GROMACS .gro file of C-alpha atoms in nm:
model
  356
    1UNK     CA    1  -7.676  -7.669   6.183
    2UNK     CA    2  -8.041  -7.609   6.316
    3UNK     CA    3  -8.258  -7.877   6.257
    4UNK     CA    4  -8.582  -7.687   6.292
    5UNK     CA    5  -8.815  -7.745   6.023
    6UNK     CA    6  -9.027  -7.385   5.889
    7UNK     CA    7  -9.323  -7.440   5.663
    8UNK     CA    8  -9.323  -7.099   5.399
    9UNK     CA    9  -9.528  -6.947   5.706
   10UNK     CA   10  -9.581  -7.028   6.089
   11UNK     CA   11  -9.948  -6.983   6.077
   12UNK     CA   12  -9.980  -7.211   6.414
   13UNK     CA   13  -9.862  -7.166   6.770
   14UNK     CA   14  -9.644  -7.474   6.733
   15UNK     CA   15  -9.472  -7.373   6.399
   16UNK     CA   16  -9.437  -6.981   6.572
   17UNK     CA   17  -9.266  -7.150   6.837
   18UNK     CA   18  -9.095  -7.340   6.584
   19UNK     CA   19  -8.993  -7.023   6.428
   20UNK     CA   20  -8.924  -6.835   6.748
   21UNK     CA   21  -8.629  -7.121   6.788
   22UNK     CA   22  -8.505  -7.131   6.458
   23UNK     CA   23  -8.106  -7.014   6.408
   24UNK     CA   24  -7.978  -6.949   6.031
   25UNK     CA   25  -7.727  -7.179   5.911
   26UNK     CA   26  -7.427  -7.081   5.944
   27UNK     CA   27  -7.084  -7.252   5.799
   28UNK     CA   28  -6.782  -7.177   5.787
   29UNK     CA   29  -6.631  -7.173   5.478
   30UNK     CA   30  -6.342  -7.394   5.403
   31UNK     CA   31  -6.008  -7.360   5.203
   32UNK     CA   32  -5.931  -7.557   4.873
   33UNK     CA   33  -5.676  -7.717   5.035
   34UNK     CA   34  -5.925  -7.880   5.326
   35UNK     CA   35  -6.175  -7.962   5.127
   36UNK     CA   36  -5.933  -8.154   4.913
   37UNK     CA   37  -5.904  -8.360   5.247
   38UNK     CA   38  -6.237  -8.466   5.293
   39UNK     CA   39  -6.370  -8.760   5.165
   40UNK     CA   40  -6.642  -8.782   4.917
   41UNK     CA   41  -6.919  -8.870   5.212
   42UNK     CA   42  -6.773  -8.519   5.381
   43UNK     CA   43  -6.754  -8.315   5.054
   44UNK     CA   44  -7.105  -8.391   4.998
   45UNK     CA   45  -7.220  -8.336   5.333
   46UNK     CA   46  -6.997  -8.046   5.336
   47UNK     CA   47  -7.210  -7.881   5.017
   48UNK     CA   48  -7.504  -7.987   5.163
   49UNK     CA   49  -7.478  -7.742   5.469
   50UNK     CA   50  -7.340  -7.458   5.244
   51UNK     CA   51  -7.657  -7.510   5.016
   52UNK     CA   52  -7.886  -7.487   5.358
   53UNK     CA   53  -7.657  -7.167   5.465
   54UNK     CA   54  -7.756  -6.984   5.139
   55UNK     CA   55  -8.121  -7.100   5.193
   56UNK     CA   56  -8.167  -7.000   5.576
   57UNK     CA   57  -8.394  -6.768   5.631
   58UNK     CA   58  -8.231  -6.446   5.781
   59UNK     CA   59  -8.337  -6.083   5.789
   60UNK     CA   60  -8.175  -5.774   5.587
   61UNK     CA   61  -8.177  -5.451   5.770
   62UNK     CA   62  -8.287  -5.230   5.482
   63UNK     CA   63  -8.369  -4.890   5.532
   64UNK     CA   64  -8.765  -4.940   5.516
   65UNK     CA   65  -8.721  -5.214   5.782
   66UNK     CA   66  -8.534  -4.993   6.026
   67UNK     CA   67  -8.842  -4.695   5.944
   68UNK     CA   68  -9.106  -4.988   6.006
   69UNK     CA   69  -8.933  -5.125   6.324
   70UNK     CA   70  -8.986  -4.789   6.445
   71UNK     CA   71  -9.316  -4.732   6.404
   72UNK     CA   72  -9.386  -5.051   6.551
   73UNK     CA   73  -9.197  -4.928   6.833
   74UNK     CA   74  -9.422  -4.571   6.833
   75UNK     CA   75  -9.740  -4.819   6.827
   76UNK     CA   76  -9.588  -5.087   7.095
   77UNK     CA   77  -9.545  -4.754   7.360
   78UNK     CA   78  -9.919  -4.630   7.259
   79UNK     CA   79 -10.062  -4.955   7.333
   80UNK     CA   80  -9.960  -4.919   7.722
   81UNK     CA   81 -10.201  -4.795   8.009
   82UNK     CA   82 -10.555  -4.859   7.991
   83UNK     CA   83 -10.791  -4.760   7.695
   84UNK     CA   84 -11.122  -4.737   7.640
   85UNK     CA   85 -11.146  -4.689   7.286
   86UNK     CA   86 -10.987  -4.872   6.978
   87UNK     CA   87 -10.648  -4.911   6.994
   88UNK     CA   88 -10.455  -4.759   6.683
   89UNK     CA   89 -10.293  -5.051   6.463
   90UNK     CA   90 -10.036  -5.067   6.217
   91UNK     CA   91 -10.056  -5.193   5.844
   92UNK     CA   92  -9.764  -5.237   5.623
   93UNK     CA   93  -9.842  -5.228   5.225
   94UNK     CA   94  -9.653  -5.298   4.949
   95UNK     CA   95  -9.640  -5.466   4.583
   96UNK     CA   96  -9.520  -5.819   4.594
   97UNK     CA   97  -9.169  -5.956   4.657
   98UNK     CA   98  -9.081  -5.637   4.845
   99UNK     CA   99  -9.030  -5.820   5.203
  100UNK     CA  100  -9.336  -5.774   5.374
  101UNK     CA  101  -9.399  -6.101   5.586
  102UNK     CA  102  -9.070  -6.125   5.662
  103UNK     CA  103  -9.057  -5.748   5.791
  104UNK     CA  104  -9.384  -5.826   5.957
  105UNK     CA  105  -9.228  -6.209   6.139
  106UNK     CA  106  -8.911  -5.991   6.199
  107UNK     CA  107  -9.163  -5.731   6.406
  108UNK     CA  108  -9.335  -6.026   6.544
  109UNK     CA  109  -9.013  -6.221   6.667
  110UNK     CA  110  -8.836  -5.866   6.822
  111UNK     CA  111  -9.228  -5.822   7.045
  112UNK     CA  112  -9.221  -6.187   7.145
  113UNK     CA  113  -8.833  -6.188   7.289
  114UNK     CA  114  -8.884  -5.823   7.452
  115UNK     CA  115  -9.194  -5.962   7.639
  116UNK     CA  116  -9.001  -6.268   7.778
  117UNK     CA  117  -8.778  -6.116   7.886
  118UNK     CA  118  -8.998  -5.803   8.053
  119UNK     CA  119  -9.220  -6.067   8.234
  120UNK     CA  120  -8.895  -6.312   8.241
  121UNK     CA  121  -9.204  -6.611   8.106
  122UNK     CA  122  -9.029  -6.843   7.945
  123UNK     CA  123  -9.339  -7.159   7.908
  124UNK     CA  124  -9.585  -7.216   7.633
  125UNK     CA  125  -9.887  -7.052   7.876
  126UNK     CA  126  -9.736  -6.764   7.747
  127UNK     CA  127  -9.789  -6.614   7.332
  128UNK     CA  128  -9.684  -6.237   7.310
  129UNK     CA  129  -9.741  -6.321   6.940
  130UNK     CA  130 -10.007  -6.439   6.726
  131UNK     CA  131  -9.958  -6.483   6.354
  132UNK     CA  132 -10.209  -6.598   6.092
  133UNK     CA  133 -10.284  -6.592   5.687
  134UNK     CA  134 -10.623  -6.454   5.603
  135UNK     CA  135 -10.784  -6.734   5.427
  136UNK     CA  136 -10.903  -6.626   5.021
  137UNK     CA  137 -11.260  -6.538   5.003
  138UNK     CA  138 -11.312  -6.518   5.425
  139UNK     CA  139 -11.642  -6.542   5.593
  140UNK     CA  140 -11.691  -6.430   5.924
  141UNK     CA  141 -11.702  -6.836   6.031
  142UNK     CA  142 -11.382  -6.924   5.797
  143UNK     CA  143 -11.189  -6.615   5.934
  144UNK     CA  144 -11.279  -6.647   6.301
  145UNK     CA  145 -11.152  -7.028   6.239
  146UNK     CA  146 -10.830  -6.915   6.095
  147UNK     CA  147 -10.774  -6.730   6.424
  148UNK     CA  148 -10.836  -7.047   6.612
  149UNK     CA  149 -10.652  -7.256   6.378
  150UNK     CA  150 -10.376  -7.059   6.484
  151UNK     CA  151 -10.395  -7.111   6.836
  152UNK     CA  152 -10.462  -7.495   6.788
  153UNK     CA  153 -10.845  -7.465   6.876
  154UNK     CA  154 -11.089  -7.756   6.777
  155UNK     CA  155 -11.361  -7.604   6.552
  156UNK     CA  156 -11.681  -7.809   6.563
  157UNK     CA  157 -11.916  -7.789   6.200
  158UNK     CA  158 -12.239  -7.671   6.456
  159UNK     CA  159 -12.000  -7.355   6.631
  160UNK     CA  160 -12.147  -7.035   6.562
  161UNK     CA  161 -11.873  -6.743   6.437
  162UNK     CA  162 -11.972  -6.608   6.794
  163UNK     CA  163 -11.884  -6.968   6.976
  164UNK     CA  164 -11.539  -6.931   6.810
  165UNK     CA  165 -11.477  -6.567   6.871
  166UNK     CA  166 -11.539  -6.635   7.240
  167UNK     CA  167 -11.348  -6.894   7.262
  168UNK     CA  168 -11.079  -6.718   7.060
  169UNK     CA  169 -11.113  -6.417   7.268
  170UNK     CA  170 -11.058  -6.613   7.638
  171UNK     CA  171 -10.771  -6.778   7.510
  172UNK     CA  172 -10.594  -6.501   7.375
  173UNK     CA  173 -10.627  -6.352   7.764
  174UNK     CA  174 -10.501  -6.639   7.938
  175UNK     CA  175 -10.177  -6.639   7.691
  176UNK     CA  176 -10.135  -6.236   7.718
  177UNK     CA  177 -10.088  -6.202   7.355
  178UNK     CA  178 -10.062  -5.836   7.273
  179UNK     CA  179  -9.980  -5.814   6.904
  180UNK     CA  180 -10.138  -6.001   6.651
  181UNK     CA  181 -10.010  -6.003   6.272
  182UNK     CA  182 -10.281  -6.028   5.999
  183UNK     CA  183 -10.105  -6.145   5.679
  184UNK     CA  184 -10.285  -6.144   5.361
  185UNK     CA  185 -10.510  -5.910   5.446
  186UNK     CA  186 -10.627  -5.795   5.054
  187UNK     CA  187 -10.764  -6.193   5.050
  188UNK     CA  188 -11.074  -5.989   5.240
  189UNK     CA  189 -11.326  -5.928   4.950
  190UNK     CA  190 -11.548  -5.694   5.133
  191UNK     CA  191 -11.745  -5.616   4.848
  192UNK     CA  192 -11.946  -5.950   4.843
  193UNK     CA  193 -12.151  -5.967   5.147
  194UNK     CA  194 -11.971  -6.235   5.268
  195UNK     CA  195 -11.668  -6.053   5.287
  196UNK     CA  196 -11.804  -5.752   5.427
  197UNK     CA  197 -11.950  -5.967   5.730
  198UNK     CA  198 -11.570  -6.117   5.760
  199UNK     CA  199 -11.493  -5.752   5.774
  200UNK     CA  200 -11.733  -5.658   5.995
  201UNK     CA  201 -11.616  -5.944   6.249
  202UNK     CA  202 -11.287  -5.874   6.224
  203UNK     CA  203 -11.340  -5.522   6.318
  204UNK     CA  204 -11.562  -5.655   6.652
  205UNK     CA  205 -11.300  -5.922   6.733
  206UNK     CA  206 -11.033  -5.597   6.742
  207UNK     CA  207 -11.283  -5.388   7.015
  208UNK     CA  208 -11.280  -5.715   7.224
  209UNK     CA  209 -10.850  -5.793   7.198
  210UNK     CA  210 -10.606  -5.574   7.350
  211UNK     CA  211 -10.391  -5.642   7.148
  212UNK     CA  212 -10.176  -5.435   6.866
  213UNK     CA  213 -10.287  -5.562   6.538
  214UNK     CA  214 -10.100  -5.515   6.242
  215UNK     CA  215 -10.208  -5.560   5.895
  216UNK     CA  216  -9.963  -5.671   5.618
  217UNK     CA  217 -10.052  -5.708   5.242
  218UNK     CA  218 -10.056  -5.609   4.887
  219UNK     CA  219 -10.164  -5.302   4.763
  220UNK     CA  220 -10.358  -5.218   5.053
  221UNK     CA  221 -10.482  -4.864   5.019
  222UNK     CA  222 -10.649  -4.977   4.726
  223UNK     CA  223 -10.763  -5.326   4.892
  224UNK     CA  224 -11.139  -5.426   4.987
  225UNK     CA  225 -11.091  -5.348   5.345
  226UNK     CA  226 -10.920  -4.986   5.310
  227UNK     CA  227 -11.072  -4.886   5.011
  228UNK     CA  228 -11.429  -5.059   4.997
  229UNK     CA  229 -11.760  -5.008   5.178
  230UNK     CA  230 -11.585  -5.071   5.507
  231UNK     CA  231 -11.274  -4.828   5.458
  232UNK     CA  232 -11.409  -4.544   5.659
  233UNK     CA  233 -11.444  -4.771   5.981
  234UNK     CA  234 -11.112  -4.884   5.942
  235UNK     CA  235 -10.877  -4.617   5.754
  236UNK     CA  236 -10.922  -4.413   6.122
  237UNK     CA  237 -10.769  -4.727   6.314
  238UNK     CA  238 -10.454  -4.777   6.107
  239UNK     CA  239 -10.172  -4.584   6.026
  240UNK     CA  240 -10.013  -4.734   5.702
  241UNK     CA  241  -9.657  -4.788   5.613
  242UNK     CA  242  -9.539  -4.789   5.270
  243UNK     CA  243  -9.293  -5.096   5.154
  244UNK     CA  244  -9.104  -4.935   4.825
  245UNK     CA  245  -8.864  -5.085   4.599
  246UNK     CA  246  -8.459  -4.975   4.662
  247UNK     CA  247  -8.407  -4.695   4.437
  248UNK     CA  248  -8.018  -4.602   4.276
  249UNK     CA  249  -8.162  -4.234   4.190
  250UNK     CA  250  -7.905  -4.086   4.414
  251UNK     CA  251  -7.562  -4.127   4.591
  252UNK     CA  252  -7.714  -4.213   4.898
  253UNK     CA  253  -7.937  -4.467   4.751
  254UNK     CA  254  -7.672  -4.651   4.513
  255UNK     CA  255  -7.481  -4.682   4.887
  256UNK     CA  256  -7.766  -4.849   5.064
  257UNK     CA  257  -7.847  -5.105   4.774
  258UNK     CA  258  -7.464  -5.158   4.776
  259UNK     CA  259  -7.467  -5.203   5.136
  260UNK     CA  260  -7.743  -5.482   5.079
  261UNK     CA  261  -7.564  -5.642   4.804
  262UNK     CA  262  -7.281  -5.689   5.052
  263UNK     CA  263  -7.458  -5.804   5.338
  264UNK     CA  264  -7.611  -6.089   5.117
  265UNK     CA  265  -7.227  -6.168   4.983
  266UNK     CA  266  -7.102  -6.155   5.347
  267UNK     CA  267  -7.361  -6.455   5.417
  268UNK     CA  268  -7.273  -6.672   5.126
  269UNK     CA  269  -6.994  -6.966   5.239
  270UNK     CA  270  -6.805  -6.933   4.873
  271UNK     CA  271  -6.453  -7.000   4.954
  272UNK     CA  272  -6.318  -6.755   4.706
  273UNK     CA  273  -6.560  -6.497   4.725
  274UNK     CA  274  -6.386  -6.122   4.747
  275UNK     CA  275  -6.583  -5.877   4.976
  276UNK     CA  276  -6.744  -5.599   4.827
  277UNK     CA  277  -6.668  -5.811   4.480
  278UNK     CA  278  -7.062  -5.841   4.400
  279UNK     CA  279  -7.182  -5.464   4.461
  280UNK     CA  280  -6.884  -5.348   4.245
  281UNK     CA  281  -6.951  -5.591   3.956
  282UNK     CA  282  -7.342  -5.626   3.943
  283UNK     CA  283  -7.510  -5.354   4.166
  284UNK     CA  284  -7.696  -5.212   3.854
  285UNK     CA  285  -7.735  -5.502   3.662
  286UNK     CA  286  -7.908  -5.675   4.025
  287UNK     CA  287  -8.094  -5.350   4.017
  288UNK     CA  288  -8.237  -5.331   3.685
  289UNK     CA  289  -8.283  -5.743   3.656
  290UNK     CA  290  -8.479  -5.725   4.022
  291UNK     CA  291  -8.626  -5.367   3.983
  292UNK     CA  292  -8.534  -5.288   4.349
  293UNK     CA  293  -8.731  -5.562   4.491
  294UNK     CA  294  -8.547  -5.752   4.843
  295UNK     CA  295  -8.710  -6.067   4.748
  296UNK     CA  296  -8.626  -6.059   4.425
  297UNK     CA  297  -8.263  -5.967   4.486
  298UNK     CA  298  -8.246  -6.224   4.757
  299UNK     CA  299  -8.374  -6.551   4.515
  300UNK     CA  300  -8.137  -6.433   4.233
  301UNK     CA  301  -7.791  -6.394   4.457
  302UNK     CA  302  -7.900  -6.743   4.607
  303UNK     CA  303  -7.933  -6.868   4.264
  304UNK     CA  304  -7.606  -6.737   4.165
  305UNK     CA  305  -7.448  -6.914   4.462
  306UNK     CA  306  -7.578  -7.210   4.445
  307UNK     CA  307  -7.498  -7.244   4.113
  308UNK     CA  308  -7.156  -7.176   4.206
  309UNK     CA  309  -7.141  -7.420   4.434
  310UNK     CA  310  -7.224  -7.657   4.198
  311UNK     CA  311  -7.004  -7.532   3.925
  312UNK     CA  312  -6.698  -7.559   4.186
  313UNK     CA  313  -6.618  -7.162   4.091
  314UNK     CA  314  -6.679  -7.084   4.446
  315UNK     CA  315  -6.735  -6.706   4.375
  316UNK     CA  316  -7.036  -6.503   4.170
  317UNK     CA  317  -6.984  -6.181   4.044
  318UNK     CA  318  -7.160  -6.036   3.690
  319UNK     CA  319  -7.146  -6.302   3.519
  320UNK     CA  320  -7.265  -6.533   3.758
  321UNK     CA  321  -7.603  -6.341   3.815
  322UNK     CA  322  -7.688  -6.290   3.496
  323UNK     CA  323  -7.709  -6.610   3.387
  324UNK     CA  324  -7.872  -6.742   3.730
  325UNK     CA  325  -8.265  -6.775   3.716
  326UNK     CA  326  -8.453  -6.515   3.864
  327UNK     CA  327  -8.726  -6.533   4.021
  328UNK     CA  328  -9.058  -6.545   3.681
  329UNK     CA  329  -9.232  -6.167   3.824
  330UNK     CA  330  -8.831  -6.031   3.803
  331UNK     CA  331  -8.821  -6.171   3.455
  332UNK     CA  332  -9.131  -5.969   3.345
  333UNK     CA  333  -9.027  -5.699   3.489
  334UNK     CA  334  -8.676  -5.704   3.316
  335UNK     CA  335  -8.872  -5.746   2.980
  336UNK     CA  336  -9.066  -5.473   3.016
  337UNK     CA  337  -8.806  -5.229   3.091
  338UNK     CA  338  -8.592  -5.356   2.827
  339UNK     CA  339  -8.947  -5.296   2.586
  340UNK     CA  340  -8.956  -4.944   2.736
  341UNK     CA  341  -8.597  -4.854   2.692
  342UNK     CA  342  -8.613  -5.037   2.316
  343UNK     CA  343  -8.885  -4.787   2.211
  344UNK     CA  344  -8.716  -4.494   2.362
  345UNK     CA  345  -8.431  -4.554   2.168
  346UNK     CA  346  -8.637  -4.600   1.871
  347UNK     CA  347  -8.920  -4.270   1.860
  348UNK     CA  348  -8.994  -4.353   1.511
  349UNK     CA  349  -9.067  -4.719   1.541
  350UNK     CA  350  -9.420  -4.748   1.583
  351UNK     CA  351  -9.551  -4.978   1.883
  352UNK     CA  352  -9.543  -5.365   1.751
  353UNK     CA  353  -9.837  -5.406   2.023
  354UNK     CA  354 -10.020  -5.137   1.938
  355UNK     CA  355  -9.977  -5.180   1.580
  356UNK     CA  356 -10.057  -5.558   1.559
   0.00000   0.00000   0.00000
C-alpha cells in the first residue's frame, strides 16, 4: 500500500513530487472463507487497506476528460518552436464537483512523465510542472507569492511584487517548467483595484514564462478575469473548455454513465460484489441523486462501500446508495428536482414559496 501522504492539493514542489509518486491503493479482495482465517489484528488491518483502496485517489476516463486531454495535447504541440508573441493557453470551466482539478492534476501528471522521459531528467533540478491555488481576494504581491510559495521561495515582508516575479521568473528557467496550472482562478476579483492589478501581473508574468498556462475554475466565462474590465486582454489568449455534467438523454449517453458506474464498481475490494451489478440497479437513481456530477457520483459510491464494509454485506447495489450520504450540494440538488417534478405533477397547486 503506498504510504505517500497528499494534502486535498499539491500546491508545493515537494507535495507535486509527492503527488507525481503517489500509486492508488490497490487490494485484493479476499474470500469469506480467508478472511474467516485471519485473526482479529489481520481482519482489522485487512479493512483498513480496503477503506484506503476506496479512498485512493484515481482518475475516471470520462468522455470530457478524453476531449480535454486532447486539447491539451493541440496546445502542448503549439507551444513548440520559438514565439514571439503570447503563447495561446488553455482554461477549463465548469460548475463545482464536476472534476476539474483532478482533470487539470491528471493533465499536469501526463506533461510531467512525457518530459522525463523526452529529456530522460529524472532529478529535482528538473519541474515540467508547476501547480498552484489562486489565493481569495489576490493582490499582485499575494499572487506573485503564491507562485513562489509553490516553488519553495523565501518571501521577505520588504520584496517588491517585481523582486518576486524576478525571482519567480529565473527559477522557473533553470527548472524548464513549461506548463503551469492556475487553479482557482474565479478567486481573482478584478473588479476591485486590487484585483485588477493581480490581474494585470498575472497577465505580465505570462509574456515573461514560456510556459503553457492553463486556467481551471468555476464558472469562468462569467468570472472577474474573463468577463470583467480585463476580459478583452485575456479572452484572445485562452481557448476555453467546457466541464458538463453526464447526461442519460440518449442511448449513447446512458452507456457512458454506465460505463463510469462500472469502472468505479470494478475499483471497489467488496468480496461479493457482481460486475456490472451497480449500473443495472442504480444508474438512474446515481444519476438523478448526483445530477451527473463525477464528484458527486464518486463520494456517494465510496459512501455506499464503505458502509458496506462496515455492515459486512460486502456488495452495494440500490439500496445501498440510497441510503449512503451524499455529498450536502448533491442533496440540494436532489431536493430541488424532486420540488420541480412535485409541481409538475401538481399544475393546480399553487407555489408554497411563492405563495407564503
Amino acid at each position: 500500500m503506498s504510504d505517500i501522504q497528499l494534502t486535498s492539493a499539491p500546491i508545493t514542489l515537494d507535495q507535486w513530487r509527492r503527488f507525481m509518486a503517489y500509486e492508488p491503493v490497490i487490494v485484493d479482495a479476499l474470500s469469506p472463507e480467508q478472511v474467516e482465517r485471519l485473526t482479529h489484528e489481520e481482519a482489522e488491518r485487512y479493512l483498513e487497506r480496503r477503506a484506503a483502496a476506496i479512498n485512493s485517489h484515481d482518475v475516471l476516463l470520462t468522455p470530457d476528460l478524453d476531449r480535454l486531454e486532447r486539447q491539451f495535447r493541440v496546445h502542448r504541440l503549439g507551444a513548440h518552436g520559438p514565439q514571439f508573441g503570447p503563447r495561446q493557453s488553455m482554461a477549463g470551466s465548469g460548475a463545482q464537483r464536476l472534476g476539474k482539478s483532478t482533470a487539470a492534476l491528471h493533465l499536469g501528471k501526463l506533461h510531467e512523465i512525457t518530459e522525463r522521459k523526452k529529456t530522460g531528467r529524472a532529478g529535482t533540478d528538473f519541474a515540467p510542472t508547476l501547480y498552484l491555488s489562486t489565493p481569495p481576494g489576490a493582490t499582485p504581491k499575494t499572487l506573485m507569492s503564491a507562485f513562489a510559495a509553490a516553488l519553495n521561495l523565501p518571501v521577505h515582508v520588504r520584496d517588491t511584487t517585481e523582486t518576486i516575479t524576478a525571482q519567480v521568473v529565473d527559477v522557473l528557467a533553470s527548472l524548464s517548467t513549461s506548463l503551469i496550472i492556475v487553479d482557482e482562478v474565479q478567486n481573482l476579483r478584478t473588479r476591485a483595484q486590487s484585483g485588477l492589478d493581480a490581474a494585470s501581473a498575472l497577465k505580465a508574468f505570462m509574456d515573461r514564462v514560456p510556459a503553457l498556462f492553463l486556467f481551471v475554475g468555476v464558472d469562468l466565462p462569467d468570472s472577474d478575469l474573463f468577463a470583467g474590465p480585463m476580459s478583452a486582454q485575456m479572452q484572445g489568449r485562452v481557448t476555453m473548455h467546457y466541464l458538463k455534467p453526464m447526461s442519460r438523454g440518449t442511448q449513447e449517453d446512458r452507456d457512458e454513465w454506465d460505463s463510469l458506474i462500472d469502472l468505479l464498481e470494478e475499483s471497489l475490494p467488496l468480496m461479493s460484489q457482481p460486475a456490472g451489478h451497480l449500473s443495472s440497479q442504480a444508474s438512474e437513481f446515481l444519476h438523478a441523486a448526483t445530477g451527473g456530477s463525477i464528484g458527486s457520483l464518486r463520494t456517494l459510491v465510496r459512501m455506499a462501500a464503505l458502509g458496506a464494509l462496515i455492515d459486512g454485506k460486502e456488495t452495494i447495489g440500490l439500496r445501498e446508495v440510497k441510503t449512503a450520504h451524499r455529498d450536502y450540494r448533491a442533496e440540494l440538488a436532489a431536493k430541488e428536482e424532486h420540488l420541480t417534478q412535485t409541481r409538475q405533477h401538481s399544475p393546480g397547486r399553487p407555489d408554497a414559496r411563492s405563495s407564503a
